[in-house]
């Protein structure tokens, strides 16, 4: 039961349960955002399967209260059980790594033996599907715990595969109040902002770029974009034409994709626009994974030479984690100080809206109740939604336009097959989806072999969940 | 073509076309609201079939520029043709009286000969249907003129019957960007605000009362209402129970309904809530007209004694018009000064949102594209919508709950029949709807006789529009 | 488990469970039809709450085997429990009288105190709703018993209120294979056949009159009717025009409606066609009950004088039952002989189709899975369906045309409210539907009083089913 | 206007317009079926762009009247214009070859340069799409001619690509009464019949195998199959298991696929069943083309060795045509006699049903009006439909089950993109569909190159239809 205290224009004694956070990145961003929220205060209970990680975050979190510039005071406490963390929570934030980067290494790189390359490998494709196999059982447990300990709390998920995580929460506990947040659309809004500046000399903020969003997470599309009375579609087209005429669209001097792990110059986005007439609204690394494998991921050399985006190796993630752990040790030991920063995330703003302190409309991942009438009902989709007092209401984003319908519906139906297979604990049904994934493109015997191997590689996290 | 000039945080040189306004009330409110908008300026072209009325409004409108407190400067000009008024318009405001109060007198009072009483008589029931017969041809003309002179303008309608006016605009010119505004829902939000104060001692603003709205204009219902984390439904029920226990729920000492033309103590609203579990969200005088005639309008005596609302006689409206015309003469002649006031209307705020200066979510009347999945597509419905740069997007209000589905869908289908009949210029098809209206309840020979008489009474405005 | 034996072109050892039949009429018709089915044989187990009635039917049923002309041999056995009757059944036939004619007397005639007249009173209106209150709990029991004893059997219901009986079966046991049969549509097909003969001199059979049926039981409508390449709609219109010109449309010399209990000359049907353009397809006595009460049932005198149909008094039914019981006694005692006759019912033909011996398309009552896209899903609707081997598939009857949408959807939604209230055992929710029924038309205090009285009159059959 | 003469149980003076037929095969089959219809007679007007071919068919057709066994007399006449052929037609049969086998050679074999193999190449895949480019303009002309000369006639299409031909007819002339016939589903019904015999020793006819069909032409699926009370799904599974255990599933001793142009042992069908749980219901050669290219068409060697079906070379079709032309010459010259045969086609039976002589339910290609609720509305789909007097009504086949939804919806959406591109005369939009076809699987530069080449190869039949 919520113990929050509402007074004029502010809410105190809130309780947030944070599940995960052992990898630190997201947790610290949230801490910084909370410290800067002027009208909220309360406590954050931390739960991670690595209790020591939660304890470190407790120490780090509490340091924010002493910073100059901190206006929101929060008490951080590591909890040994998920039940303790969830009890009386107003909000639950879930940001976990399902398994370790060793499992992710198989997800991302094992398919390379079969000629399949994945720039991210956590949302879709063979990597995303196998990651889902170990994530879905975890989220089923989370959903059951939330039903038991805080059924009325709002649950904000940041974990990938986003769509299947949120779908699992609702399928396991239909009364849950959950949504998934992702900032990928913001990147395209920023791109439009920059184009507006470059072509028209107009300074706008990202907030002023208004978009209608349809699709599924990391494969979102914009079907309408306006700045004041300006339709941004012709502008986007003009920009693409102009760029094609310029001599260099990027200065990649190195065609070794490993060195360009996170970069992209939007070539995929622009190619999709030219061919389909709608704006794909996620990073090129993500977009490429949802398309026919032969288009942008036919071989790793092309990726850099032709499409100008990088494939992120898991080794990079492993190193990066070590840096964050080192950073964590320094923060805990007092060798380094915590700092306030602008994260660009909207999570805390959403909380404020759900508490009735403000209104907002932003893109979010929730089950399809008709906001996209031509995608399957109940599948998790990403559209704009209105956040207001204790309520998230999707806007009617409208049907997916026919030119891009096939691209998106195919993914949506694939995800529905994965969830069905996982809930029935039937790997054979999951393989159905896997074999038909746009990246897989393998003869059936090979795709089955690859699937079996990848499942084997992740078995430590499956236990006996799936039927033999 | 819009000649508006956008600069940082403001828009100048806007053009608004105002159609109607001869009855003055609405026009002056808009003038006052525009004068107080700090980030807009431009011109308002006035068109009315009574050119002198438009000229008077021109004189009055221009006086606002000299008032202390006026921050938005606007030039008002009466135009002799609708084409001149519409050319280059960014916004078109339509607020007309279809016919005269003599026609309205028949609409409202003729059915009394048959035992049918109407508190308003302009939206539904026999009066609303016959009013629609003369309104629809006018709105067809407006739609054609807008298509010709300013197809990209936003059209804001305030005329009743709201639903059929907006429906006509879209049916005649499917590409139109039109919506209908009505403040009736605000009244229920204010009621909830007052209940919150009375029962919990909490001061909230109307804006903080968040509601999900479904239905058709003047027969809107709230399916969810929250203030911060508080569900307002149990509170509403508590209030109704409390009121029933109090000795007097109103102090009507006079049972002559004519003397209580505009009053109501929400007894209808509360009865509907007790019986159906959802909040009807319009004034009782409107709500009563959409329900089975035997419920709240069985005889005029009951209306006051039992349900505590008034029936507004058209004689009152005629007198009131005379007062406004006198007031107009005084304003034109300089005997009285124009003043700034808070109208509580959202029209100018909506314009600002459509220009991209702000965002807002409010209730609005637009065609059903799925925002209420279990009402007929294309019928005009009232739900919340997001207003943002050059865009109105309905939120997914969801299906009408089964208990109130019948009440609302019946009206929605009736309106669709009227529009079909009117567009086919076939009075027989309109009579189909008329005979089955919840207020009519007459044997067929009588309802046909009444229909024919009422059509005859309004024939001056039908010309030869309808087939014999 | 079915023990049926399939051989080339025939099925033997079938088992039919017959629930009800105490009032004899239907049971004997089925016996006669079974005796004449050349490719079926087996046993019929009879269950009735009046065991003696079942025993009498056992004796009578077995007599059919000795008739000349009998080609299908069936063994009839009265069973003491419903479980015995249902075990191993291939088909279950339900034809019961819910309560006695004393309860029905209240259903039909009590509302007359309030000026409400019902020609039948078993399907809709105040009588139909109160009848449903005692029927739904019975059908919930039947559904549970079928789930337990013969979940794979096909269940054929003949009991009224048809829609709510079938709806109850599916709502209680979603996996049930049930449908409701009614011959009312046949009457309109016969009327079309006769018109074809009268106007064009063409001899057709009822089977050759092809119709598209939409609606709910007893308020079904035909949206397309053809004989060979002939569209029957213009013909129907021609016939109506001709009839209006003829001097006498009927020869009712007596305006005492009690004397005309079952008659009708289709005046209601023709009036509906003239006003709406579609053919209502049930007897006028039924149709009138689903329409606004002021149209055809404003007062009992009009019924005969103007609309030419009779109101069936329950006293007639009581007398008729006595005749059938006397007849039963004669048959049992051997004073009278059973005879084969043509019933015009399709039940046995449907069984043959479901066994794969033939195919047929006919109208049937089943849950809406989209066959009528603009009625609520899952509500029981009547359309054509294909009957074939172990399968009933509705044809896509299409959306209800707008002119008659309101009439039908209103009834469909009312029935959904009744079922919701009854399953929640909440009389208040049932009253919601009752108060808004087209026949009720009463001020709220009166309709509540009447509802309470009618519920009281039927209380012997409600027990403590409903919450206080 | 129809000149048909209806008498008891028969129709005479019918007029059929036959468009195409120059390749002879289909035309002769229809002639034979008509000659054997005991209750029909009339005239067949033949129109072909090769007038001499039509004249030869005239001669051949008229010979049927003299055969022993002929019961239906028909007068065949070659017509020089399509208008003459269509005037007064009751039925229009369209069976054309769009272009010549030279164009088809490019459709089918050109993609082999890119490693893409097509066993048929006329319905989907690169071959089907390019074939559609020249077919759609022809069908637009047919639709316009039918609207002009015989708007009330029933139009039966046999031409491929079936889906896009029928879609074109309706999109060009929405009031058309057209459907597409295909016998592929019959093959699977025969397979089920044979399995029933092999496993259970039961002799059934194809008609007794009852199926629920969903999908698009040549990629139809059976979601329910029954024989009497027997569910055929477990039987199908049993058969597949048994076959896998048997030593040889086929005796292909030759792995040169060219030699096995038309054969198949259902290995594709069985693999799809094992993986998806539903029965694909077309020949393996067709099914393979609609699936991911890597599954069954990765390389031509696999096709025979592993999946046991043949790829039909167009050279075979050319030779076969020569044989038919030679045969035609012999028939015309009287060297060979026409003969009556059982074609297994249902066209004439459908005509009889549409004339009201009988009823039938069979699978047919018509626009989706909700018979498959989760495919796009208006797309042409294949389901069962009821054929009766002047009416085709689809049965409610129901939503595509999720496991196969992706496979089918992808194709359906691709076809909608092709039709949209073709009607807008925009090759770029057609290329969108082409690039994403399951068989294409090429990098974008290659798929574009191949598309351009294939369009070039067919340019003789495109003229200036498409915009540059």
PDB file of N, CA and C in Angstrom, chain A residues 51-112:
ATOM      1  N   UNK A  51      23.920  -9.251  -4.347  1.00  0.00           N
ATOM      2  CA  UNK A  51      23.566  -8.367  -3.238  1.00  0.00           C
ATOM      3  C   UNK A  51      24.643  -7.308  -2.998  1.00  0.00           C
ATOM      4  N   UNK A  52      25.871  -7.693  -3.223  1.00  0.00           N
ATOM      5  CA  UNK A  52      26.961  -6.735  -3.003  1.00  0.00           C
ATOM      6  C   UNK A  52      26.825  -5.549  -3.967  1.00  0.00           C
ATOM      7  N   UNK A  53      26.446  -5.850  -5.189  1.00  0.00           N
ATOM      8  CA  UNK A  53      26.236  -4.761  -6.153  1.00  0.00           C
ATOM      9  C   UNK A  53      25.172  -3.806  -5.638  1.00  0.00           C
ATOM     10  N   UNK A  54      24.074  -4.367  -5.092  1.00  0.00           N
ATOM     11  CA  UNK A  54      23.020  -3.518  -4.544  1.00  0.00           C
ATOM     12  C   UNK A  54      23.557  -2.683  -3.394  1.00  0.00           C
ATOM     13  N   UNK A  55      24.395  -3.281  -2.557  1.00  0.00           N
ATOM     14  CA  UNK A  55      24.970  -2.534  -1.431  1.00  0.00           C
ATOM     15  C   UNK A  55      25.842  -1.380  -1.911  1.00  0.00           C
ATOM     16  N   UNK A  56      26.619  -1.650  -2.953  1.00  0.00           N
ATOM     17  CA  UNK A  56      27.431  -0.558  -3.507  1.00  0.00           C
ATOM     18  C   UNK A  56      26.533   0.564  -4.021  1.00  0.00           C
ATOM     19  N   UNK A  57      25.474   0.181  -4.693  1.00  0.00           N
ATOM     20  CA  UNK A  57      24.549   1.218  -5.185  1.00  0.00           C
ATOM     21  C   UNK A  57      23.889   1.966  -4.032  1.00  0.00           C
ATOM     22  N   UNK A  58      23.641   1.263  -2.948  1.00  0.00           N
ATOM     23  CA  UNK A  58      23.077   1.939  -1.761  1.00  0.00           C
ATOM     24  C   UNK A  58      24.021   3.057  -1.303  1.00  0.00           C
ATOM     25  N   UNK A  59      25.309   2.695  -1.191  1.00  0.00           N
ATOM     26  CA  UNK A  59      26.297   3.686  -0.735  1.00  0.00           C
ATOM     27  C   UNK A  59      26.372   4.856  -1.716  1.00  0.00           C
ATOM     28  N   UNK A  60      26.447   4.520  -2.985  1.00  0.00           N
ATOM     29  CA  UNK A  60      26.576   5.571  -4.003  1.00  0.00           C
ATOM     30  C   UNK A  60      25.330   6.448  -4.025  1.00  0.00           C
ATOM     31  N   UNK A  61      24.146   5.791  -4.003  1.00  0.00           N
ATOM     32  CA  UNK A  61      22.885   6.546  -4.065  1.00  0.00           C
ATOM     33  C   UNK A  61      22.770   7.556  -2.950  1.00  0.00           C
ATOM     34  N   UNK A  62      23.121   7.129  -1.764  1.00  0.00           N
ATOM     35  CA  UNK A  62      22.970   8.035  -0.625  1.00  0.00           C
ATOM     36  C   UNK A  62      23.910   9.229  -0.692  1.00  0.00           C
ATOM     37  N   UNK A  63      25.000   9.066  -1.439  1.00  0.00           N
ATOM     38  CA  UNK A  63      25.926  10.203  -1.581  1.00  0.00           C
ATOM     39  C   UNK A  63      25.290  11.379  -2.331  1.00  0.00           C
ATOM     40  N   UNK A  64      24.296  11.092  -3.161  1.00  0.00           N
ATOM     41  CA  UNK A  64      23.691  12.177  -3.957  1.00  0.00           C
ATOM     42  C   UNK A  64      23.029  13.239  -3.073  1.00  0.00           C
ATOM     43  N   UNK A  65      22.588  12.796  -1.892  1.00  0.00           N
ATOM     44  CA  UNK A  65      21.886  13.739  -1.018  1.00  0.00           C
ATOM     45  C   UNK A  65      22.776  14.896  -0.556  1.00  0.00           C
ATOM     46  N   UNK A  66      24.069  14.664  -0.585  1.00  0.00           N
ATOM     47  CA  UNK A  66      24.985  15.696  -0.073  1.00  0.00           C
ATOM     48  C   UNK A  66      25.483  16.633  -1.168  1.00  0.00           C
ATOM     49  N   UNK A  67      25.105  16.358  -2.387  1.00  0.00           N
ATOM     50  CA  UNK A  67      25.623  17.181  -3.492  1.00  0.00           C
ATOM     51  C   UNK A  67      24.962  18.556  -3.504  1.00  0.00           C
ATOM     52  N   UNK A  68      25.723  19.525  -3.864  1.00  0.00           N
ATOM     53  CA  UNK A  68      25.134  20.821  -4.147  1.00  0.00           C
ATOM     54  C   UNK A  68      24.267  20.653  -5.399  1.00  0.00           C
ATOM     55  N   UNK A  69      23.135  21.227  -5.404  1.00  0.00           N
ATOM     56  CA  UNK A  69      22.260  21.107  -6.572  1.00  0.00           C
ATOM     57  C   UNK A  69      21.215  20.030  -6.397  1.00  0.00           C
ATOM     58  N   UNK A  70      21.410  19.140  -5.438  1.00  0.00           N
ATOM     59  CA  UNK A  70      20.397  18.110  -5.186  1.00  0.00           C
ATOM     60  C   UNK A  70      19.196  18.748  -4.503  1.00  0.00           C
ATOM     61  N   UNK A  71      18.042  18.561  -5.082  1.00  0.00           N
ATOM     62  CA  UNK A  71      16.834  19.125  -4.476  1.00  0.00           C
ATOM     63  C   UNK A  71      15.872  18.037  -4.005  1.00  0.00           C
ATOM     64  N   UNK A  72      16.040  16.817  -4.534  1.00  0.00           N
ATOM     65  CA  UNK A  72      15.180  15.707  -4.110  1.00  0.00           C
ATOM     66  C   UNK A  72      15.980  14.756  -3.231  1.00  0.00           C
ATOM     67  N   UNK A  73      15.524  14.538  -2.023  1.00  0.00           N
ATOM     68  CA  UNK A  73      16.260  13.691  -1.080  1.00  0.00           C
ATOM     69  C   UNK A  73      15.701  12.276  -1.115  1.00  0.00           C
ATOM     70  N   UNK A  74      16.580  11.302  -1.251  1.00  0.00           N
ATOM     71  CA  UNK A  74      16.165   9.913  -1.354  1.00  0.00           C
ATOM     72  C   UNK A  74      17.059   9.036  -0.500  1.00  0.00           C
ATOM     73  N   UNK A  75      16.452   8.092   0.196  1.00  0.00           N
ATOM     74  CA  UNK A  75      17.199   7.138   1.014  1.00  0.00           C
ATOM     75  C   UNK A  75      17.323   5.819   0.248  1.00  0.00           C
ATOM     76  N   UNK A  76      18.531   5.392  -0.004  1.00  0.00           N
ATOM     77  CA  UNK A  76      18.765   4.142  -0.738  1.00  0.00           C
ATOM     78  C   UNK A  76      19.090   3.031   0.246  1.00  0.00           C
ATOM     79  N   UNK A  77      18.463   1.862   0.029  1.00  0.00           N
ATOM     80  CA  UNK A  77      18.717   0.710   0.900  1.00  0.00           C
ATOM     81  C   UNK A  77      18.755  -0.567   0.065  1.00  0.00           C
ATOM     82  N   UNK A  78      19.809  -1.329   0.201  1.00  0.00           N
ATOM     83  CA  UNK A  78      19.871  -2.640  -0.466  1.00  0.00           C
ATOM     84  C   UNK A  78      19.019  -3.635   0.299  1.00  0.00           C
ATOM     85  N   UNK A  79      18.251  -4.434  -0.435  1.00  0.00           N
ATOM     86  CA  UNK A  79      17.378  -5.417   0.206  1.00  0.00           C
ATOM     87  C   UNK A  79      17.783  -6.814  -0.238  1.00  0.00           C
ATOM     88  N   UNK A  80      17.662  -7.769   0.701  1.00  0.00           N
ATOM     89  CA  UNK A  80      18.090  -9.136   0.372  1.00  0.00           C
ATOM     90  C   UNK A  80      17.048  -9.910  -0.433  1.00  0.00           C
ATOM     91  N   UNK A  81      15.776  -9.536  -0.294  1.00  0.00           N
ATOM     92  CA  UNK A  81      14.746 -10.260  -1.051  1.00  0.00           C
ATOM     93  C   UNK A  81      13.953  -9.284  -1.914  1.00  0.00           C
ATOM     94  N   UNK A  82      13.440  -9.832  -2.981  1.00  0.00           N
ATOM     95  CA  UNK A  82      12.643  -9.004  -3.871  1.00  0.00           C
ATOM     96  C   UNK A  82      11.365  -8.549  -3.167  1.00  0.00           C
ATOM     97  N   UNK A  83      10.856  -9.386  -2.281  1.00  0.00           N
ATOM     98  CA  UNK A  83       9.637  -9.048  -1.551  1.00  0.00           C
ATOM     99  C   UNK A  83       9.833  -7.816  -0.687  1.00  0.00           C
ATOM    100  N   UNK A  84      10.954  -7.755   0.020  1.00  0.00           N
ATOM    101  CA  UNK A  84      11.221  -6.568   0.830  1.00  0.00           C
ATOM    102  C   UNK A  84      11.321  -5.328  -0.047  1.00  0.00           C
ATOM    103  N   UNK A  85      11.977  -5.479  -1.161  1.00  0.00           N
ATOM    104  CA  UNK A  85      12.149  -4.320  -2.048  1.00  0.00           C
ATOM    105  C   UNK A  85      10.807  -3.829  -2.606  1.00  0.00           C
ATOM    106  N   UNK A  86       9.915  -4.778  -2.873  1.00  0.00           N
ATOM    107  CA  UNK A  86       8.657  -4.387  -3.544  1.00  0.00           C
ATOM    108  C   UNK A  86       7.581  -3.881  -2.580  1.00  0.00           C
ATOM    109  N   UNK A  87       7.616  -4.328  -1.353  1.00  0.00           N
ATOM    110  CA  UNK A  87       6.527  -3.992  -0.425  1.00  0.00           C
ATOM    111  C   UNK A  87       6.303  -2.478  -0.359  1.00  0.00           C
ATOM    112  N   UNK A  88       5.063  -2.078  -0.531  1.00  0.00           N
ATOM    113  CA  UNK A  88       4.653  -0.668  -0.465  1.00  0.00           C
ATOM    114  C   UNK A  88       5.219   0.206  -1.593  1.00  0.00           C
ATOM    115  N   UNK A  89       5.777  -0.409  -2.616  1.00  0.00           N
ATOM    116  CA  UNK A  89       6.371   0.418  -3.677  1.00  0.00           C
ATOM    117  C   UNK A  89       5.296   1.175  -4.460  1.00  0.00           C
ATOM    118  N   UNK A  90       5.591   2.431  -4.785  1.00  0.00           N
ATOM    119  CA  UNK A  90       4.756   3.205  -5.711  1.00  0.00           C
ATOM    120  C   UNK A  90       5.204   2.964  -7.150  1.00  0.00           C
ATOM    121  N   UNK A  91       6.499   2.787  -7.302  1.00  0.00           N
ATOM    122  CA  UNK A  91       7.062   2.520  -8.628  1.00  0.00           C
ATOM    123  C   UNK A  91       8.055   1.374  -8.520  1.00  0.00           C
ATOM    124  N   UNK A  92       8.096   0.579  -9.578  1.00  0.00           N
ATOM    125  CA  UNK A  92       9.099  -0.474  -9.673  1.00  0.00           C
ATOM    126  C   UNK A  92       9.883  -0.218 -10.950  1.00  0.00           C
ATOM    127  N   UNK A  93      11.184  -0.126 -10.834  1.00  0.00           N
ATOM    128  CA  UNK A  93      12.025   0.049 -12.011  1.00  0.00           C
ATOM    129  C   UNK A  93      12.772  -1.258 -12.238  1.00  0.00           C
ATOM    130  N   UNK A  94      12.677  -1.790 -13.444  1.00  0.00           N
ATOM    131  CA  UNK A  94      13.380  -3.049 -13.736  1.00  0.00           C
ATOM    132  C   UNK A  94      14.424  -2.794 -14.812  1.00  0.00           C
ATOM    133  N   UNK A  95      15.665  -3.051 -14.452  1.00  0.00           N
ATOM    134  CA  UNK A  95      16.759  -2.871 -15.398  1.00  0.00           C
ATOM    135  C   UNK A  95      17.805  -3.920 -15.092  1.00  0.00           C
ATOM    136  N   UNK A  96      17.612  -5.089 -15.682  1.00  0.00           N
ATOM    137  CA  UNK A  96      18.521  -6.196 -15.366  1.00  0.00           C
ATOM    138  C   UNK A  96      19.304  -6.631 -16.600  1.00  0.00           C
ATOM    139  N   UNK A  97      20.383  -7.350 -16.332  1.00  0.00           N
ATOM    140  CA  UNK A  97      21.072  -8.077 -17.404  1.00  0.00           C
ATOM    141  C   UNK A  97      20.646  -9.531 -17.254  1.00  0.00           C
ATOM    142  N   UNK A  98      19.904 -10.077 -18.215  1.00  0.00           N
ATOM    143  CA  UNK A  98      19.479 -11.475 -18.083  1.00  0.00           C
ATOM    144  C   UNK A  98      20.641 -12.414 -18.413  1.00  0.00           C
ATOM    145  N   UNK A  99      21.190 -13.038 -17.390  1.00  0.00           N
ATOM    146  CA  UNK A  99      22.400 -13.826 -17.585  1.00  0.00           C
ATOM    147  C   UNK A  99      23.623 -12.919 -17.497  1.00  0.00           C
ATOM    148  N   UNK A 100      24.728 -13.385 -18.081  1.00  0.00           N
ATOM    149  CA  UNK A 100      25.964 -12.582 -18.051  1.00  0.00           C
ATOM    150  C   UNK A 100      26.356 -12.236 -19.489  1.00  0.00           C
ATOM    151  N   UNK A 101      27.434 -11.479 -19.603  1.00  0.00           N
ATOM    152  CA  UNK A 101      27.906 -11.151 -20.952  1.00  0.00           C
ATOM    153  C   UNK A 101      28.468 -12.390 -21.660  1.00  0.00           C
ATOM    154  N   UNK A 102      28.736 -13.447 -20.924  1.00  0.00           N
ATOM    155  CA  UNK A 102      29.122 -14.692 -21.603  1.00  0.00           C
ATOM    156  C   UNK A 102      27.948 -15.240 -22.407  1.00  0.00           C
ATOM    157  N   UNK A 103      26.780 -15.245 -21.794  1.00  0.00           N
ATOM    158  CA  UNK A 103      25.601 -15.679 -22.547  1.00  0.00           C
ATOM    159  C   UNK A 103      25.356 -14.714 -23.724  1.00  0.00           C
ATOM    160  N   UNK A 104      25.537 -13.445 -23.456  1.00  0.00           N
ATOM    161  CA  UNK A 104      25.298 -12.481 -24.530  1.00  0.00           C
ATOM    162  C   UNK A 104      26.314 -12.674 -25.653  1.00  0.00           C
ATOM    163  N   UNK A 105      27.497 -13.092 -25.292  1.00  0.00           N
ATOM    164  CA  UNK A 105      28.522 -13.336 -26.323  1.00  0.00           C
ATOM    165  C   UNK A 105      28.043 -14.410 -27.298  1.00  0.00           C
ATOM    166  N   UNK A 106      27.454 -15.454 -26.756  1.00  0.00           N
ATOM    167  CA  UNK A 106      26.895 -16.476 -27.645  1.00  0.00           C
ATOM    168  C   UNK A 106      25.736 -15.900 -28.463  1.00  0.00           C
ATOM    169  N   UNK A 107      24.835 -15.183 -27.803  1.00  0.00           N
ATOM    170  CA  UNK A 107      23.679 -14.601 -28.515  1.00  0.00           C
ATOM    171  C   UNK A 107      24.132 -13.810 -29.745  1.00  0.00           C
ATOM    172  N   UNK A 108      25.162 -12.990 -29.526  1.00  0.00           N
ATOM    173  CA  UNK A 108      25.548 -12.049 -30.578  1.00  0.00           C
ATOM    174  C   UNK A 108      26.489 -12.684 -31.589  1.00  0.00           C
ATOM    175  N   UNK A 109      27.483 -13.446 -31.085  1.00  0.00           N
ATOM    176  CA  UNK A 109      28.550 -13.863 -31.992  1.00  0.00           C
ATOM    177  C   UNK A 109      28.449 -15.280 -32.512  1.00  0.00           C
ATOM    178  N   UNK A 110      27.753 -16.145 -31.816  1.00  0.00           N
ATOM    179  CA  UNK A 110      27.649 -17.535 -32.309  1.00  0.00           C
ATOM    180  C   UNK A 110      27.069 -17.578 -33.727  1.00  0.00           C
ATOM    181  N   UNK A 111      26.020 -16.829 -34.011  1.00  0.00           N
ATOM    182  CA  UNK A 111      25.470 -16.864 -35.378  1.00  0.00           C
ATOM    183  C   UNK A 111      26.464 -16.459 -36.452  1.00  0.00           C
ATOM    184  N   UNK A 112      27.561 -15.809 -36.062  1.00  0.00           N
ATOM    185  CA  UNK A 112      28.549 -15.429 -37.082  1.00  0.00           C
ATOM    186  C   UNK A 112      29.147 -16.658 -37.750  1.00  0.00           C
TER     187      UNK A 112
END
